[in-house]
XYZ file of N, CA and C in Angstrom:
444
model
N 4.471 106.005 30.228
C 5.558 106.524 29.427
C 5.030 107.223 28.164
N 3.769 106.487 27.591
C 3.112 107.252 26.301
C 2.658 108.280 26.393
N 2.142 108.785 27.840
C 1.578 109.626 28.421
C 2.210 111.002 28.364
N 3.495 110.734 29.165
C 4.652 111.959 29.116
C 5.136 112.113 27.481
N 5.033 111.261 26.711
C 5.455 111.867 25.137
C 4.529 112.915 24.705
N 3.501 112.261 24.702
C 2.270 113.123 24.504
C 2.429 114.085 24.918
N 2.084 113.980 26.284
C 2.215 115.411 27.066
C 3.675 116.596 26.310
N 4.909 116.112 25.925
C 6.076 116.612 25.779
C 5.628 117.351 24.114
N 5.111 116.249 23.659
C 4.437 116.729 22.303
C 3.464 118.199 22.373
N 2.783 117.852 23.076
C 1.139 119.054 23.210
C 2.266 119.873 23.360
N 2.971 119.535 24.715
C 3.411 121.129 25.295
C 3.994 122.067 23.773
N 5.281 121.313 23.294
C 6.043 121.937 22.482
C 5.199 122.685 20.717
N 3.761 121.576 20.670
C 3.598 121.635 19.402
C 2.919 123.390 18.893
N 2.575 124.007 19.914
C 2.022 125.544 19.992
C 3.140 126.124 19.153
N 4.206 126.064 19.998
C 5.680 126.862 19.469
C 6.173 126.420 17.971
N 5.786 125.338 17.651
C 6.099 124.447 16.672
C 5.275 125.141 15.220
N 4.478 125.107 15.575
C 3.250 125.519 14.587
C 3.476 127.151 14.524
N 3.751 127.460 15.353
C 4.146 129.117 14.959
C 5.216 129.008 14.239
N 6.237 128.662 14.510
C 7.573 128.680 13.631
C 6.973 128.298 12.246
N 5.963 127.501 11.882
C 6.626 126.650 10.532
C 5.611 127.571 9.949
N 4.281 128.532 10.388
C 3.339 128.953 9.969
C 4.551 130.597 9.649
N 5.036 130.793 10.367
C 6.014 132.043 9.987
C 6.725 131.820 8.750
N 7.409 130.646 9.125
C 8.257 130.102 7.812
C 7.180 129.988 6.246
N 6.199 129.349 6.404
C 5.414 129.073 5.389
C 5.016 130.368 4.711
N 4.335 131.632 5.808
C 3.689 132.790 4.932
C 5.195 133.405 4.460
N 6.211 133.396 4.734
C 7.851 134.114 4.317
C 8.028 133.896 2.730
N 7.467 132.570 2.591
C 7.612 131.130 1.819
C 6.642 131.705 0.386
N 5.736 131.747 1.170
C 4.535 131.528 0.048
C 4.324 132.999 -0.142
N 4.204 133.885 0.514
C 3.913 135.355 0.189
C 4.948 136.406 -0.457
N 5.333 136.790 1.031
C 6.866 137.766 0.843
C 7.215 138.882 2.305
N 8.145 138.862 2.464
C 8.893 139.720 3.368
C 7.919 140.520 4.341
N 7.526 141.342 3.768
C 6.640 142.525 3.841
C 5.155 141.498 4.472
N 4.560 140.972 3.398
C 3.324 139.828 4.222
C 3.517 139.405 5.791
N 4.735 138.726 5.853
C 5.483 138.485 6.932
C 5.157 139.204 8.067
N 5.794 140.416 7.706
C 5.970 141.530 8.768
C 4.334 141.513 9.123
N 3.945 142.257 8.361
C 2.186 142.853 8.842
C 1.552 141.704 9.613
N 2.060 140.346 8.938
C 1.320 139.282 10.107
C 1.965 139.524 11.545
N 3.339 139.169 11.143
C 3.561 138.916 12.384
C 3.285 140.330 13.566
N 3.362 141.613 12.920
C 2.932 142.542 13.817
C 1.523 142.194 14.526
N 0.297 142.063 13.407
C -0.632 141.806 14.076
C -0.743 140.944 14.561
N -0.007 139.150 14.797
C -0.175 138.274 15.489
C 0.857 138.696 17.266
N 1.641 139.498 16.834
C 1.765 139.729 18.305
C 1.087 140.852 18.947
N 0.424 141.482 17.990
C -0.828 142.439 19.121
C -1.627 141.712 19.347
N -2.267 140.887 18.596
C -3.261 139.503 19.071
C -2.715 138.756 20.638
N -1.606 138.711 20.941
C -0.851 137.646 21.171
C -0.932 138.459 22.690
N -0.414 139.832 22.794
C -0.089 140.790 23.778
C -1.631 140.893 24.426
N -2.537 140.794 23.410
C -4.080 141.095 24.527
C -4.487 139.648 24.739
N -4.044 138.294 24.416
C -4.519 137.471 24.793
C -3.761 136.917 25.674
N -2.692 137.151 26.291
C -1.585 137.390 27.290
C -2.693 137.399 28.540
N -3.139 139.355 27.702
C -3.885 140.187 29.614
C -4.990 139.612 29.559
N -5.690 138.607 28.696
C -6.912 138.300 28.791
C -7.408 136.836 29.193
N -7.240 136.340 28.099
C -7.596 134.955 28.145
C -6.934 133.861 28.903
N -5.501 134.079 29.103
C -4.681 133.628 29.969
C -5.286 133.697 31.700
N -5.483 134.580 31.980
C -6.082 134.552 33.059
C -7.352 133.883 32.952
N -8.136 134.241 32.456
C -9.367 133.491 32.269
C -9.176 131.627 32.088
N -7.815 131.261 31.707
C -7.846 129.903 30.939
C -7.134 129.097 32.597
N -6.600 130.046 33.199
C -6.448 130.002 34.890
C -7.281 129.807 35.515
N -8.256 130.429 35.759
C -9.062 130.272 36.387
C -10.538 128.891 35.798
N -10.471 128.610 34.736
C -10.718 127.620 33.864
C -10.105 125.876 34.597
N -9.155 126.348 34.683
C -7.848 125.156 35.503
C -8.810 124.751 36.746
N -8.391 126.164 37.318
C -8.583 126.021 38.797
C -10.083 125.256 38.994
N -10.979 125.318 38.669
C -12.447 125.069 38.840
C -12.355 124.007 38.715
N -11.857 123.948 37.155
C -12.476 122.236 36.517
C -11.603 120.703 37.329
N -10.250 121.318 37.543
C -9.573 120.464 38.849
C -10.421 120.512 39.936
N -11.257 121.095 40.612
C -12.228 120.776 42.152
C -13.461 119.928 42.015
N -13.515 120.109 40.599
C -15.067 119.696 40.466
C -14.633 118.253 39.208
N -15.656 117.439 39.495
C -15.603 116.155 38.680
C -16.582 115.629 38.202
N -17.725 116.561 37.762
C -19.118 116.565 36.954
C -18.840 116.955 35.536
N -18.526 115.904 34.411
C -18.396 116.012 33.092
C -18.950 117.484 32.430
N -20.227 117.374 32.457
C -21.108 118.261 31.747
C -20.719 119.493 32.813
N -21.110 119.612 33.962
C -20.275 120.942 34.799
C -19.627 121.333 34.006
N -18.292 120.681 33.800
C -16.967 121.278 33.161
C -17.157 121.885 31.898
N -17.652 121.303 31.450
C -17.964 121.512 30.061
C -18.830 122.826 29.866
N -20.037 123.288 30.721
C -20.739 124.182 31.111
C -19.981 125.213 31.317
N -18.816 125.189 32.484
C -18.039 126.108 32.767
C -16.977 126.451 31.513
N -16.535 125.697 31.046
C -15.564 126.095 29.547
C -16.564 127.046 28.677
N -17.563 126.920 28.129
C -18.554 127.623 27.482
C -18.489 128.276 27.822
N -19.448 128.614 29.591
C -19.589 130.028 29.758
C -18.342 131.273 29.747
N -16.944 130.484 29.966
C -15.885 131.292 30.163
C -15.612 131.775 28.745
N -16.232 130.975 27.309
C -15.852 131.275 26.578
C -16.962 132.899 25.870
N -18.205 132.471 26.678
C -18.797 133.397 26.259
C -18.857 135.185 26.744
N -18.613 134.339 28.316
C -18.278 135.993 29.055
C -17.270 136.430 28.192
N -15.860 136.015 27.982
C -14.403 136.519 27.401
C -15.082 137.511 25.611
N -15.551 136.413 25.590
C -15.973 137.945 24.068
C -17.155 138.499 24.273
N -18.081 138.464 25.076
C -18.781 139.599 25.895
C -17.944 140.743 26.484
N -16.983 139.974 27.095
C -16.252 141.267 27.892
C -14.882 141.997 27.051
N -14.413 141.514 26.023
C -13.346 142.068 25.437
C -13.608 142.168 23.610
N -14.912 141.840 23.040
C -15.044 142.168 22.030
C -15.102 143.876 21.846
N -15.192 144.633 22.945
C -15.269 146.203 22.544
C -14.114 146.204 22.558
N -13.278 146.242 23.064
C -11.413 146.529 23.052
C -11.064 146.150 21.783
N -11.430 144.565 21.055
C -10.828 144.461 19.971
C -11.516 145.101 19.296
N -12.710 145.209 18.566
C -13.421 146.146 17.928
C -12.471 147.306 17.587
N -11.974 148.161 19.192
C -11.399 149.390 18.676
C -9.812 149.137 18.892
N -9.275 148.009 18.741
C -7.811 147.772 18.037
C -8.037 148.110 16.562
N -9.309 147.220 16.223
C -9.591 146.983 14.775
C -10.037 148.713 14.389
N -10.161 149.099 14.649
C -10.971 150.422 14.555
C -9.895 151.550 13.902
N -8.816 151.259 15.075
C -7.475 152.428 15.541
C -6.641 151.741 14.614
N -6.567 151.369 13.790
C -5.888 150.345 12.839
C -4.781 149.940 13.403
N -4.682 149.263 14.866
C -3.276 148.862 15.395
C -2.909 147.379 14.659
N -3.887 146.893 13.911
C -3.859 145.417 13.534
C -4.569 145.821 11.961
N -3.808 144.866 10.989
C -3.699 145.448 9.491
C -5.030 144.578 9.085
N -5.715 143.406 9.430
C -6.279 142.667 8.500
C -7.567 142.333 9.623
N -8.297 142.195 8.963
C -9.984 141.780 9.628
C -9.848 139.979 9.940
N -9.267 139.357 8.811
C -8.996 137.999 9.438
C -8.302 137.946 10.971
N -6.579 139.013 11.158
C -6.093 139.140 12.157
C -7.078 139.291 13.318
N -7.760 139.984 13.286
C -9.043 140.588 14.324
C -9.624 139.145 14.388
N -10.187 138.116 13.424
C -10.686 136.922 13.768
C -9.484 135.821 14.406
N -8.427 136.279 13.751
C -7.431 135.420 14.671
C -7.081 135.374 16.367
N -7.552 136.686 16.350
C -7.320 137.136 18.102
C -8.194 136.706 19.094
N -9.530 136.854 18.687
C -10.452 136.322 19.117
C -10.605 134.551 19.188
N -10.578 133.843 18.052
C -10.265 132.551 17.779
C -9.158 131.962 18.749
N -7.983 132.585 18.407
C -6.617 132.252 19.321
C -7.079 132.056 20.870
N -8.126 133.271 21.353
C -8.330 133.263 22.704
C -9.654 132.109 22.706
N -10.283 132.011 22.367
C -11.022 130.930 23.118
C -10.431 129.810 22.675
N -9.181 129.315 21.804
C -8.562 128.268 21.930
C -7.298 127.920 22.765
N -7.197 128.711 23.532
C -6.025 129.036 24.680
C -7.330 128.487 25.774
N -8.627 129.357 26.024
C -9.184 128.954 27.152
C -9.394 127.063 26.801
N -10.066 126.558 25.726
C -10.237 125.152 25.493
C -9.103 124.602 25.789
N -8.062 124.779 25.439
C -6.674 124.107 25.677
C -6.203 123.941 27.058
N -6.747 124.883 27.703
C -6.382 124.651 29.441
C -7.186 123.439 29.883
N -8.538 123.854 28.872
C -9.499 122.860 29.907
C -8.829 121.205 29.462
N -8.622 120.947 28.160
C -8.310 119.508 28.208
C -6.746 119.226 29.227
N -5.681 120.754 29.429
C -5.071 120.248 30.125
C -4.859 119.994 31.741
N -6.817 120.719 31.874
C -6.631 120.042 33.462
C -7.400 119.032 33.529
N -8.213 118.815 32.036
C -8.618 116.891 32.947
C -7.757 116.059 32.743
N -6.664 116.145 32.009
C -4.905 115.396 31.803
C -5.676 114.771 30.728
N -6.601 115.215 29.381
C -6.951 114.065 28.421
C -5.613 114.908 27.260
N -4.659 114.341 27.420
C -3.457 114.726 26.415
C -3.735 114.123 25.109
N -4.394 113.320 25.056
C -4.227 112.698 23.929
C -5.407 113.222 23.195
N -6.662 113.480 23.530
C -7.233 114.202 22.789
C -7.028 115.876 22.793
N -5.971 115.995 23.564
C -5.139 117.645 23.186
C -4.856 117.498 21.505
N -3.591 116.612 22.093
C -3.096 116.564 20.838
C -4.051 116.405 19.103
N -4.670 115.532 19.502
C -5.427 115.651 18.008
C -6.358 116.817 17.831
N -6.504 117.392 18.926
C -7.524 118.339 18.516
C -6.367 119.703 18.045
N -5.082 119.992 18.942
C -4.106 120.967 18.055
C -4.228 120.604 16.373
N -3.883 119.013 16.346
C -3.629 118.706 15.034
C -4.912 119.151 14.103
N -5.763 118.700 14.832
C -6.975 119.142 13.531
C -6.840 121.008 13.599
N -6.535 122.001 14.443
C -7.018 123.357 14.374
C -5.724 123.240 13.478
N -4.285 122.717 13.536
C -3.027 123.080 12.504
C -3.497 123.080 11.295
N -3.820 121.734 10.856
C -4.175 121.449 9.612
C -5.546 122.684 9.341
N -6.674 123.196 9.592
C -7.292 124.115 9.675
C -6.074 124.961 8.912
N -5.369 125.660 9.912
C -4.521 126.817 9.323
C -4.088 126.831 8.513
N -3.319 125.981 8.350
C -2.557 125.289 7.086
C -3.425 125.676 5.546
N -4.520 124.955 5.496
C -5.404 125.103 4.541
C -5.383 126.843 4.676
N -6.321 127.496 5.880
C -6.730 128.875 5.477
C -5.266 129.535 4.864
N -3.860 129.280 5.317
C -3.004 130.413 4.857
C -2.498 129.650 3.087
N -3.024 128.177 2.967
C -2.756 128.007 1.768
C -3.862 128.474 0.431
N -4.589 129.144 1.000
C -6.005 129.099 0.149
C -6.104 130.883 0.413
């Protein structure tokens, strides 16, 4: 039963943390701040859609067949390393073509995606509970960077 809370928790807390991180920069900055984030967090958002998502799929698929700790773990890495091998030139020239306003944003996109691929992997060995604390520690992370 603790299991499925958890689990109900992880799932929802992504969506959760966006809302209150929207609310907070509205809060603490202004209108306009707002906007430019949120533009560039959904161009971030739109290439980590065509990217990492698939990649965090195929991440699933593996680490469910196979039941060698360190394997898995091997395979999360390398997926994390091919993914900005293979799509650091694209963002480069988002960042370039100024479709995205801020150089942090550009670190957010990148960051965001290999924490989408990590996040699959704890949710196909079902360790929910160290999901959850590990969202909690990257929140609190944010928290600090947009308060500082």
């Amino acid at each position: 039963m603790i299991n499925k809370i958890i689990l109900l928790i992880v799932t929802a807390l992504p969506g959760i943390i966006k809302v209150l991180i929207f609310i907070l920069i509205e809060k603490l900055y202004s209108t306009n701040s707002l906007g430019e984030f949120s533009n560039d967090y959904y161009i971030s958002q739109l290439f980590i859609i065509i990217t990492a998502v698939g990649l965090s799929g195929i991440v699933m698929i593996n680490i469910s067949k196979s039941k060698n700790h360190q394997e898995n773990i091997f395979k999360v890495i390398n997926t994390c390393i091919i993914f900005c091998i293979c799509v650091l030139p694209v963002y480069i020239l988002i960042y370039k073509f100024d479709l995205i306003f801020f150089l942090e944003s550009f670190l957010l996109l990148i960051s965001m995606s290999i924490y989408l691929i990590i996040r699959h992997y704890f949710l196909a060995i079902k360790l929910y509970s160290k999901l959850l604390i590990y969202d909690l520690i990257l929140s609190l992370l944010l928290l600090i960077f947009i308060l500082n």
